C-alpha cells in the first residue's frame, strides 16, 4: 500500500528537509509514500475534511502561523480524525500540553533522522494496529477483518485462503498480488509466490521457512531467503523503537 503523509509546518524549508529524511528512511524500508506539505491550519483542515483525501499520518507544528497547533489537532480529533499525529516544536515545555491531542511522538527541532525514524515506526504501528481489510469472500460476501488479525495468506486452488489469529480461515477471490498491495508494507511480506506472512506472527526463520507463533510453517522461496531475512530483521529492529 501507499502511505499518504501530511506535513503542516510553519517553515517550508523545514518541511522539505523533513520530507527528504522520510524518503531516505522509507527507501530503506521499501515503502511507497506520498507527502503533502501545508503551511497553515486552514489548508490542512480543508484537505483532511475532503471526502477524497486520506492522510495516514500527520506531522504538525505546534505553532502554525501564530495559531496553536495543539488546539488545532484537538479540533481535528473532535471532528473524528483518528490518524496518528506527530508534533514538531522548538519548545520542550509545550510537550506536556501536546499530549491532550494523543500524539504518537513529539519531535524537537532540529529534527534528527533517528528520532524521525522512531516517530514513523510508532505512527505506522498505530495505524496498522487500527486498520482493517475489506475482504470479498468467494461466496460474494463482504468481511471486514482487522489487519492485525491476519496470520498469513495462502493460495490454494486459485483462491486466497486468509488464515486468522482465531484459527479461522476466510476464502477470498482475486490475485494474491492485489491483496498484498492493500496490506501495510513492512509488516506483511511475500515470502513465496503462494504465501504472504504477517511478521508480527513470525517466531523464527529457518532455512527456507518461517515458523509462526502457532507452529505453522510457511515456505520461503530459495531465491528470496536473503531478502526475507533482511526484511524480518528490519521489522524486528523497528519493533525495538516503539
Tab-separated table of C-alpha atoms in Angstrom, residues 22-130:
chain	number	residue	atom	x	y	z
A	22	UNK	CA	11.432	10.496	5.203
A	23	UNK	CA	12.449	9.489	1.679
A	24	UNK	CA	15.795	8.185	2.953
A	25	UNK	CA	14.198	6.284	5.845
A	26	UNK	CA	11.350	4.762	3.858
A	27	UNK	CA	13.559	3.824	0.904
A	28	UNK	CA	15.397	1.528	3.325
A	29	UNK	CA	12.035	0.153	4.456
A	30	UNK	CA	10.960	-0.247	0.809
A	31	UNK	CA	7.755	1.653	1.439
A	32	UNK	CA	5.879	3.746	-1.095
A	33	UNK	CA	4.570	7.049	0.249
A	34	UNK	CA	3.370	10.475	-0.784
A	35	UNK	CA	3.873	13.674	1.194
A	36	UNK	CA	1.590	16.711	1.088
A	37	UNK	CA	3.049	19.879	2.615
A	38	UNK	CA	0.950	22.655	4.200
A	39	UNK	CA	1.871	25.887	5.971
A	40	UNK	CA	-1.480	26.807	7.551
A	41	UNK	CA	-4.188	25.121	9.633
A	42	UNK	CA	-6.888	26.073	7.145
A	43	UNK	CA	-5.095	24.321	4.273
A	44	UNK	CA	-4.691	21.069	6.182
A	45	UNK	CA	-8.204	21.180	7.630
A	46	UNK	CA	-9.702	21.574	4.149
A	47	UNK	CA	-7.656	18.595	2.919
A	48	UNK	CA	-8.486	16.401	5.920
A	49	UNK	CA	-12.201	17.129	5.626
A	50	UNK	CA	-12.254	16.474	1.888
A	51	UNK	CA	-14.055	13.156	1.161
A	52	UNK	CA	-11.461	12.133	-1.442
A	53	UNK	CA	-8.417	12.707	0.766
A	54	UNK	CA	-6.931	10.337	3.308
A	55	UNK	CA	-3.789	11.021	5.298
A	56	UNK	CA	-2.466	8.026	7.206
A	57	UNK	CA	-0.065	10.132	9.326
A	58	UNK	CA	0.031	13.846	10.228
A	59	UNK	CA	3.119	15.839	11.235
A	60	UNK	CA	2.043	19.118	12.864
A	61	UNK	CA	3.978	22.163	14.010
A	62	UNK	CA	2.824	23.197	17.500
A	63	UNK	CA	2.669	26.813	16.274
A	64	UNK	CA	1.098	27.349	12.858
A	65	UNK	CA	1.110	30.893	11.524
A	66	UNK	CA	0.767	32.215	15.072
A	67	UNK	CA	-2.018	29.761	15.925
A	68	UNK	CA	-1.966	26.955	18.475
A	69	UNK	CA	-1.185	23.745	16.585
A	70	UNK	CA	-2.106	21.576	19.575
A	71	UNK	CA	-5.575	23.146	19.845
A	72	UNK	CA	-5.950	22.639	16.095
A	73	UNK	CA	-5.045	18.945	16.489
A	74	UNK	CA	-7.632	18.570	19.265
A	75	UNK	CA	-10.207	20.131	16.924
A	76	UNK	CA	-9.341	17.542	14.267
A	77	UNK	CA	-9.674	14.766	16.850
A	78	UNK	CA	-13.094	16.093	17.900
A	79	UNK	CA	-14.191	16.055	14.267
A	80	UNK	CA	-13.371	12.344	14.047
A	81	UNK	CA	-9.759	12.228	12.834
A	82	UNK	CA	-8.070	9.017	14.023
A	83	UNK	CA	-4.824	9.215	12.067
A	84	UNK	CA	-1.596	9.157	14.129
A	85	UNK	CA	-0.234	12.641	14.883
A	86	UNK	CA	3.411	13.599	15.397
A	87	UNK	CA	4.115	17.077	16.786
A	88	UNK	CA	7.138	19.183	15.823
A	89	UNK	CA	8.318	22.005	18.069
A	90	UNK	CA	11.268	24.100	19.192
A	91	UNK	CA	9.877	24.243	22.723
A	92	UNK	CA	10.341	21.312	25.094
A	93	UNK	CA	7.865	22.821	27.575
A	94	UNK	CA	4.918	22.508	25.200
A	95	UNK	CA	5.301	18.721	25.055
A	96	UNK	CA	3.064	18.131	28.086
A	97	UNK	CA	0.197	20.199	26.672
A	98	UNK	CA	0.536	18.416	23.340
A	99	UNK	CA	-0.424	15.063	24.813
A	100	UNK	CA	-4.045	16.169	25.135
A	101	UNK	CA	-4.278	15.511	21.379
A	102	UNK	CA	-2.899	11.951	21.839
A	103	UNK	CA	0.172	12.172	19.583
A	104	UNK	CA	2.319	9.111	18.934
A	105	UNK	CA	5.533	11.123	19.180
A	106	UNK	CA	6.950	14.587	19.786
A	107	UNK	CA	9.917	15.853	17.742
A	108	UNK	CA	12.164	18.700	18.839
A	109	UNK	CA	13.992	20.889	16.324
A	110	UNK	CA	16.431	20.387	14.828
A	111	UNK	CA	14.818	17.068	13.935
A	112	UNK	CA	17.312	14.211	13.940
A	113	UNK	CA	16.935	11.395	11.441
A	114	UNK	CA	16.937	8.695	14.128
A	115	UNK	CA	14.158	10.435	16.059
A	116	UNK	CA	12.132	10.833	12.875
A	117	UNK	CA	12.618	7.122	12.173
A	118	UNK	CA	11.282	6.301	15.650
A	119	UNK	CA	8.296	8.613	15.131
A	120	UNK	CA	7.478	6.987	11.795
A	121	UNK	CA	7.728	3.475	13.267
A	122	UNK	CA	5.343	4.375	16.085
A	123	UNK	CA	2.927	6.089	13.726
A	124	UNK	CA	2.909	3.205	11.251
A	125	UNK	CA	2.363	0.684	14.021
A	126	UNK	CA	-0.543	2.653	15.500
A	127	UNK	CA	-2.126	2.993	12.080
A	128	UNK	CA	-1.601	-0.693	11.253
A	129	UNK	CA	-2.986	-1.873	14.596
A	130	UNK	CA	-6.191	0.054	13.961
